Amino acid sequence: RQHGARITMIASRTLVCAASTLASRISPRFQRGNTVRALASGKANGIGRRPILIGGVAGVTTAQMGNLGNQQARAVEAAPAPDTAAMAPAVAAIAALKPGAKLADGAFEVLAVNEVPEYNVACVELVHLKTGARWMHCGADDPNNVFNVAFRTTPTDDTGVAHILEHTALCGSDRYPIRDPFFNMLRRSLSTFMNAMTAADFTCYPFSTMNETDYYNLLGVYLDAAFFPKLSREDFLQEGHRLEFKDMEDKNSQLELKGVVFNEMKGAMGSQAARFNRALSATLFPTSTYHHNSGGDPVSIPTLTHEDLTRFHATHYHPSNARVFTYGDLPLERTLAKSQELALGKFDRIDVSALDVADERRLTAPVKVEVPIPADPVVPDPNKQSAVSVAYLMVNQIKEKEAELENFALTVASDLLLNGPQAYFHETLLESGLGSGFAPGTGYSSSRRETSFAVGLKGVAEADVPKVEAQIQGTLERIAKEGFPKERVDAIMHQVELGAAKVSTNFGLGVAFGAMGTWVHGGDGMKPLKIPVLAAKLQAAIDADSKYWQKLIQRRFLDNSHRVTVVGVADKDYDSKLEEAEKKKVAEIEKSLTEEQKDAIVKEAVALRASQDGDQNADILPTLKVSEAVPREIKHWNSLITKTSGGFDLQIDAQPTNGITFANLLLDVSDLPDRLVPYLDLFADFITELGTKTMDYKALAQEEKLKTGGIGAGVDVQQSLDASAPPRVYVSLSGSALDRNVPAMFRLMADVATGAKWAGEDARLGLLLSRRAASAGAGVSQNGLSYAKGLANASIDPVAALDYRTAGLPHVALLQRLSREKEAGVEEVAAALAEIAAYALARNRVMRCRISAKPEACDPAVKQMEAFIDALPPRGADAVGDELTLAQSLASFSGAPSKTFVATPTQTNYCAASYLTVPYSHPDSAPLFLLGQAMSTSFLHREIREKGGAYGGGASAAPVEGVFVFSSYRDPNTTATVETFEKAAAWAAKEGNLTQEILEEAWLKAFKAIDAPLAPQSRGASLFTNLMDDESRQLFRDRLLDCTPGRMRECAEKYLVGKTPALAIVGNPASVPDVKKAGWTCVDAEGNPLKEE
């Protein structure tokens, strides 16, 4: 099994901000989330060293490629009859089916059966005879069952009709005619995934769950929503767009545009990256459906009518235009029969050929366009704000004869061109100094009917744009002459093998998404599972033709006339111009309205509000019973706690990791000089990026890719579960490798830990800093919620304050200063990182270590871990004299709740309100955790999303940190939302509002997070990172299950009502005057006070 989907979805339905914080650190992460690192690190943004991905699923080989390529290809092509006796029952049942067989009382016919031993699954493709609907099922020995129904949706404009339909379809249906079955089911289910998504050319409705009753409950709700939605005008007005007076019932007050999707897309399109990406796609696809924004452009969304929406549903949401994917260990026949009974059997076949996506009309000569784009919120050099990208339209995956092999080969080529410091464009573009990082959209995309490749730079001076184009052309010409070195191709094939071996909990979802990109167009739904064959075929092709890569580059790049160059010119007033245009448009509409039309707007608004406030009978929806579905006892991972031969604490987790060993070592840095704290995350991020005494950074990256699944470092905090001990800050060194490569992995880790080249790599360090500074500055708007929460939490909690110093807006400001100071900034960072290394990378800093591997691989790995620890210096440097240490800084923290507004170029807002509560082991911690779930679903969803028009909003308790946070996401409001947070607390504290039914739903939401499936390598992680043993986990679980509505109410009264929260908003500069009047401190994205205008 392997990584899940890598499909770019325009939009999805789930309440993002609540979902993202649901689990908090009940199962702590290996490292704290760093928004800046996630943006700046190649390892996190899609250009990093990680397993190769094809069509949504990681590639796979099961043997060293070498001379086995041809043998493997022949073995697959001439596979013997499956040995069903050796298979799991769910796999054997599918493998035993024969083409032509009829299932579900003759409603379905088997078209093809394929066993895929590399993934331990067997797949069957069927056709629904009455309608022509296609169905693919993967039988697997996996209880995390998946359902996904998709429709080809082909927009012809930018109104977002497919996206708004995706939202509105989930607002009630024939069998479930209540206001919002989807969000109601989120709290009545133990689903491991529930969503709906709009891609460029299809819309899908996926879910997964490990509970059989839950699976059939959700199946019924999803089928009814997809095929029989209400699509009422009222729901269209709420989810899509509407005109409404600021004072809803006063037609003389200001007229405004509202709507969930309208505001969602304002946020989604509110960055330079989003706007540039959209321009790139529109230019590359001038005539086909991909020219249009399927999510909707906020400028065009208000032109969509309710009648347009219902027409689009009638023509697109029909079984004849449907693809259904299922996966797991549940019997296929019952799912087919239920689907026939509830939906498919009620339709007849229709002609859907009019929905076919036409081939893009290929250009006969290259095209170059210039487009305006928003300026990034923070830029190191105001004279370098342009972006330029060259894009190529490539493989027609439906019509080209060798499409599958070419697609795979181009994915490998993309990795060689872009991935890591040894990649060609890293050298010729990133190291050229012409830009600050790869342009948005850089990479190879195979998720659409026709594939494409784009590469370019952002942070470019306008005068340097031609130089970037010349560098791209020259690099490709060089490869067309020289080809790719064999050792680099071998390294990618190793990553392909590793990607296949790594066990993932969302394998089925990965296939469900990966199949749709071509399957909805009549292509092969088995595409994501064909990587073993394609890897073998590619190796055979390379072996047979020494010029294979040269010919591919010449054909697909240099001789390709369908090439477009897009130059984005930054406009600092881009968003304000959109705001002004919207205001002018609304003012013109308002001026033209008759009194009767104004009355109609008021009437619709009042009716919508009455519907939102009205009671809905959710009892018509199916639900699970906690007493039946949730076990009281925790899952035990049976971690072994012992000592290394050198006396260091060691945790061994013997788990079915499928031939991969995972290693982790924690080094205590609590007594690090506090002045070095701002550089801690740079230390963790750069430790593997500068080379070592024995190899330069390119050779290190190549060796890492050839021998490991990655080595690296992170920074995190171990917090006492009962607050009886001070927090301990640590650096975590980690790595993973195939069992056969564990010695090589530890040699690399030792080489990095003892010989990282902190000095002498000024050019490389300068490049890393400039890229990180550019990414951090660009990401403030899009990651506004993370920054808002971080700012609020940092004003009241010492550990959060530490996080904020190393990963929040102070870090953004530090990066900009370092980048602007150039050589002086590099010198400053190099000295700080060397000092941290001298302190941290020593045996006396070791807290504990961990090995996770299959049982027989544990002992050999432990010996390698011991040798690694022995290679570290015995003692690290100490703080000098009475110098303030990190631990002392944490102990002396004195908080004062913030009330800060951060102005950044965006059209929406991200709001946060934080309250200090209690630690994990406190009796009130569990009720507070449930309170967050209850308030999110029973109050905040209605008030913030449905009424307020925000894309999302919710509340969550972080039990380990002892913080309770309210938040909103892509929100048109500011202080009104903060008032809603206060009302939520008062609502929860009022006797009778929190009922047993609400508690039951809160339990289900809580336990779907707590009991979510864990990959084998993650089992035991919470014990290792935060000493969360079985006893403490069981006590917390017991307190959850023993909670009452009264206990939740008491906690709302005790910790929220009447308390002063820490407040932070990251948002639209147009809101500054209003929040200033309300007493807020207003700053820019670097934390500088805003100048008075």
PDB file of C-alpha atoms in Angstrom, residues 478-619:
ATOM      1  CA  ARG A 478      21.415  20.141 -23.208  1.00  0.00           C
ATOM      2  CA  ILE A 479      19.379  17.142 -22.018  1.00  0.00           C
ATOM      3  CA  ALA A 480      18.280  16.417 -25.600  1.00  0.00           C
ATOM      4  CA  LYS A 481      21.975  15.954 -26.385  1.00  0.00           C
ATOM      5  CA  GLU A 482      23.182  14.235 -23.187  1.00  0.00           C
ATOM      6  CA  GLY A 483      20.189  12.409 -21.737  1.00  0.00           C
ATOM      7  CA  PHE A 484      19.858  11.636 -18.014  1.00  0.00           C
ATOM      8  CA  PRO A 485      22.603   9.865 -15.996  1.00  0.00           C
ATOM      9  CA  LYS A 486      21.757   6.260 -15.151  1.00  0.00           C
ATOM     10  CA  GLU A 487      22.430   6.722 -11.429  1.00  0.00           C
ATOM     11  CA  ARG A 488      19.799   9.455 -11.211  1.00  0.00           C
ATOM     12  CA  VAL A 489      17.214   7.293 -12.934  1.00  0.00           C
ATOM     13  CA  ASP A 490      18.102   4.430 -10.574  1.00  0.00           C
ATOM     14  CA  ALA A 491      17.504   6.732  -7.599  1.00  0.00           C
ATOM     15  CA  ILE A 492      14.017   7.522  -8.831  1.00  0.00           C
ATOM     16  CA  MET A 493      13.265   3.850  -9.374  1.00  0.00           C
ATOM     17  CA  HIS A 494      14.302   3.269  -5.770  1.00  0.00           C
ATOM     18  CA  GLN A 495      11.839   5.926  -4.651  1.00  0.00           C
ATOM     19  CA  VAL A 496       9.185   4.214  -6.745  1.00  0.00           C
ATOM     20  CA  GLU A 497       9.866   0.940  -4.945  1.00  0.00           C
ATOM     21  CA  LEU A 498       9.826   2.647  -1.565  1.00  0.00           C
ATOM     22  CA  GLY A 499       6.559   4.392  -2.361  1.00  0.00           C
ATOM     23  CA  ALA A 500       4.950   1.052  -3.066  1.00  0.00           C
ATOM     24  CA  ALA A 501       6.220  -0.558   0.098  1.00  0.00           C
ATOM     25  CA  LYS A 502       5.179   2.209   2.494  1.00  0.00           C
ATOM     26  CA  VAL A 503       1.931   1.241   4.171  1.00  0.00           C
ATOM     27  CA  SER A 504      -0.747   3.918   4.099  1.00  0.00           C
ATOM     28  CA  THR A 505      -4.184   4.063   5.638  1.00  0.00           C
ATOM     29  CA  ASN A 506      -5.718   5.785   2.602  1.00  0.00           C
ATOM     30  CA  PHE A 507      -4.649   3.505  -0.227  1.00  0.00           C
ATOM     31  CA  GLY A 508      -8.230   2.990  -1.375  1.00  0.00           C
ATOM     32  CA  LEU A 509      -8.915   6.724  -1.508  1.00  0.00           C
ATOM     33  CA  GLY A 510      -5.723   7.203  -3.491  1.00  0.00           C
ATOM     34  CA  VAL A 511      -6.896   4.782  -6.150  1.00  0.00           C
ATOM     35  CA  ALA A 512     -10.409   6.248  -6.025  1.00  0.00           C
ATOM     36  CA  PHE A 513      -9.090   9.679  -6.946  1.00  0.00           C
ATOM     37  CA  GLY A 514      -6.300   8.548  -9.248  1.00  0.00           C
ATOM     38  CA  ALA A 515      -8.622   6.480 -11.411  1.00  0.00           C
ATOM     39  CA  MET A 516     -11.044   9.283 -12.218  1.00  0.00           C
ATOM     40  CA  GLY A 517      -8.808  11.642 -14.189  1.00  0.00           C
ATOM     41  CA  THR A 518      -8.880   9.475 -17.302  1.00  0.00           C
ATOM     42  CA  TRP A 519     -11.664   7.003 -16.481  1.00  0.00           C
ATOM     43  CA  VAL A 520     -14.388   9.667 -16.703  1.00  0.00           C
ATOM     44  CA  HIS A 521     -13.291  10.245 -20.304  1.00  0.00           C
ATOM     45  CA  GLY A 522     -13.480   6.589 -21.279  1.00  0.00           C
ATOM     46  CA  GLY A 523      -9.866   5.853 -20.373  1.00  0.00           C
ATOM     47  CA  ASP A 524      -8.499   3.089 -18.186  1.00  0.00           C
ATOM     48  CA  GLY A 525      -9.670   3.148 -14.575  1.00  0.00           C
ATOM     49  CA  MET A 526      -6.843   0.774 -13.676  1.00  0.00           C
ATOM     50  CA  LYS A 527      -4.267   3.474 -14.421  1.00  0.00           C
ATOM     51  CA  PRO A 528      -3.184   4.043 -10.786  1.00  0.00           C
ATOM     52  CA  LEU A 529      -2.521   0.324 -10.305  1.00  0.00           C
ATOM     53  CA  LYS A 530      -0.427  -0.205 -13.440  1.00  0.00           C
ATOM     54  CA  ILE A 531       2.785   1.307 -12.158  1.00  0.00           C
ATOM     55  CA  PRO A 532       4.643  -2.033 -11.810  1.00  0.00           C
ATOM     56  CA  VAL A 533       4.074  -2.789 -15.485  1.00  0.00           C
ATOM     57  CA  LEU A 534       4.908   0.742 -16.559  1.00  0.00           C
ATOM     58  CA  ALA A 535       8.111   0.850 -14.498  1.00  0.00           C
ATOM     59  CA  ALA A 536       9.224  -2.409 -16.092  1.00  0.00           C
ATOM     60  CA  LYS A 537       8.301  -1.202 -19.565  1.00  0.00           C
ATOM     61  CA  LEU A 538      10.191   2.032 -19.064  1.00  0.00           C
ATOM     62  CA  GLN A 539      13.293   0.198 -17.912  1.00  0.00           C
ATOM     63  CA  ALA A 540      13.023  -2.100 -20.909  1.00  0.00           C
ATOM     64  CA  ALA A 541      12.669   0.897 -23.230  1.00  0.00           C
ATOM     65  CA  ILE A 542      15.731   2.565 -21.714  1.00  0.00           C
ATOM     66  CA  ASP A 543      17.744  -0.654 -22.004  1.00  0.00           C
ATOM     67  CA  ALA A 544      16.701  -1.082 -25.628  1.00  0.00           C
ATOM     68  CA  ASP A 545      17.444   2.498 -26.703  1.00  0.00           C
ATOM     69  CA  SER A 546      20.416   4.384 -25.301  1.00  0.00           C
ATOM     70  CA  LYS A 547      18.928   7.622 -26.674  1.00  0.00           C
ATOM     71  CA  TYR A 548      15.474   7.111 -25.116  1.00  0.00           C
ATOM     72  CA  TRP A 549      15.572  10.199 -22.914  1.00  0.00           C
ATOM     73  CA  GLN A 550      17.097  12.409 -25.593  1.00  0.00           C
ATOM     74  CA  LYS A 551      14.337  11.488 -28.029  1.00  0.00           C
ATOM     75  CA  LEU A 552      11.615  12.012 -25.403  1.00  0.00           C
ATOM     76  CA  ILE A 553      12.867  15.502 -24.550  1.00  0.00           C
ATOM     77  CA  GLN A 554      13.249  16.433 -28.209  1.00  0.00           C
ATOM     78  CA  ARG A 555       9.769  15.170 -29.117  1.00  0.00           C
ATOM     79  CA  ARG A 556       7.778  16.359 -26.133  1.00  0.00           C
ATOM     80  CA  PHE A 557       9.578  19.656 -25.454  1.00  0.00           C
ATOM     81  CA  LEU A 558      11.797  21.047 -28.203  1.00  0.00           C
ATOM     82  CA  ASP A 559       9.650  19.982 -31.167  1.00  0.00           C
ATOM     83  CA  ASN A 560       6.396  20.787 -29.383  1.00  0.00           C
ATOM     84  CA  SER A 561       4.689  23.789 -30.970  1.00  0.00           C
ATOM     85  CA  HIS A 562       1.997  23.879 -28.262  1.00  0.00           C
ATOM     86  CA  ARG A 563       4.164  25.935 -25.924  1.00  0.00           C
ATOM     87  CA  VAL A 564       2.958  28.956 -23.989  1.00  0.00           C
ATOM     88  CA  THR A 565       4.889  31.479 -21.962  1.00  0.00           C
ATOM     89  CA  VAL A 566       2.987  33.348 -19.294  1.00  0.00           C
ATOM     90  CA  VAL A 567       4.489  36.397 -17.628  1.00  0.00           C
ATOM     91  CA  GLY A 568       2.772  37.608 -14.472  1.00  0.00           C
ATOM     92  CA  VAL A 569       3.274  41.263 -13.600  1.00  0.00           C
ATOM     93  CA  ALA A 570       2.605  42.023  -9.927  1.00  0.00           C
ATOM     94  CA  ASP A 571       0.067  44.691  -9.044  1.00  0.00           C
ATOM     95  CA  LYS A 572      -0.017  45.695  -5.367  1.00  0.00           C
ATOM     96  CA  ASP A 573      -3.521  47.072  -5.872  1.00  0.00           C
ATOM     97  CA  TYR A 574      -4.867  43.913  -7.522  1.00  0.00           C
ATOM     98  CA  ASP A 575      -7.213  42.906  -4.692  1.00  0.00           C
ATOM     99  CA  SER A 576      -8.331  46.442  -3.889  1.00  0.00           C
ATOM    100  CA  LYS A 577      -9.237  46.919  -7.555  1.00  0.00           C
ATOM    101  CA  LEU A 578     -11.380  43.773  -7.394  1.00  0.00           C
ATOM    102  CA  GLU A 579     -13.006  45.075  -4.218  1.00  0.00           C
ATOM    103  CA  GLU A 580     -13.739  48.419  -5.831  1.00  0.00           C
ATOM    104  CA  ALA A 581     -15.099  46.766  -8.972  1.00  0.00           C
ATOM    105  CA  GLU A 582     -17.398  44.606  -6.856  1.00  0.00           C
ATOM    106  CA  LYS A 583     -18.637  47.602  -4.871  1.00  0.00           C
ATOM    107  CA  LYS A 584     -19.274  49.544  -8.080  1.00  0.00           C
ATOM    108  CA  LYS A 585     -21.131  46.610  -9.614  1.00  0.00           C
ATOM    109  CA  VAL A 586     -23.325  46.156  -6.534  1.00  0.00           C
ATOM    110  CA  ALA A 587     -23.956  49.903  -6.368  1.00  0.00           C
ATOM    111  CA  GLU A 588     -25.104  49.892  -9.994  1.00  0.00           C
ATOM    112  CA  ILE A 589     -27.417  46.966  -9.277  1.00  0.00           C
ATOM    113  CA  GLU A 590     -28.786  48.710  -6.212  1.00  0.00           C
ATOM    114  CA  LYS A 591     -29.394  51.895  -8.187  1.00  0.00           C
ATOM    115  CA  SER A 592     -31.380  49.989 -10.805  1.00  0.00           C
ATOM    116  CA  LEU A 593     -33.598  48.110  -8.337  1.00  0.00           C
ATOM    117  CA  THR A 594     -37.265  48.917  -8.147  1.00  0.00           C
ATOM    118  CA  GLU A 595     -39.010  49.007  -4.795  1.00  0.00           C
ATOM    119  CA  GLU A 596     -40.659  45.690  -5.661  1.00  0.00           C
ATOM    120  CA  GLN A 597     -37.266  44.114  -6.390  1.00  0.00           C
ATOM    121  CA  LYS A 598     -35.880  45.435  -3.101  1.00  0.00           C
ATOM    122  CA  ASP A 599     -38.873  43.952  -1.303  1.00  0.00           C
ATOM    123  CA  ALA A 600     -38.212  40.627  -3.028  1.00  0.00           C
ATOM    124  CA  ILE A 601     -34.574  40.651  -1.834  1.00  0.00           C
ATOM    125  CA  VAL A 602     -35.723  41.306   1.722  1.00  0.00           C
ATOM    126  CA  LYS A 603     -38.358  38.583   1.481  1.00  0.00           C
ATOM    127  CA  GLU A 604     -35.851  35.974   0.240  1.00  0.00           C
ATOM    128  CA  ALA A 605     -33.330  36.938   2.919  1.00  0.00           C
ATOM    129  CA  VAL A 606     -35.908  36.674   5.690  1.00  0.00           C
ATOM    130  CA  ALA A 607     -37.092  33.312   4.362  1.00  0.00           C
ATOM    131  CA  LEU A 608     -33.535  32.007   4.180  1.00  0.00           C
ATOM    132  CA  ARG A 609     -32.782  33.150   7.718  1.00  0.00           C
ATOM    133  CA  ALA A 610     -35.985  31.537   8.984  1.00  0.00           C
ATOM    134  CA  SER A 611     -34.955  28.290   7.331  1.00  0.00           C
ATOM    135  CA  GLN A 612     -31.465  28.493   8.848  1.00  0.00           C
ATOM    136  CA  ASP A 613     -32.908  29.167  12.293  1.00  0.00           C
ATOM    137  CA  GLY A 614     -35.651  26.588  12.007  1.00  0.00           C
ATOM    138  CA  ASP A 615     -35.575  23.146  13.549  1.00  0.00           C
ATOM    139  CA  GLN A 616     -34.764  20.303  11.225  1.00  0.00           C
ATOM    140  CA  ASN A 617     -35.665  16.703  11.800  1.00  0.00           C
ATOM    141  CA  ALA A 618     -32.260  15.055  11.563  1.00  0.00           C
ATOM    142  CA  ASP A 619     -33.803  11.886  12.971  1.00  0.00           C
TER     143      ASP A 619
END
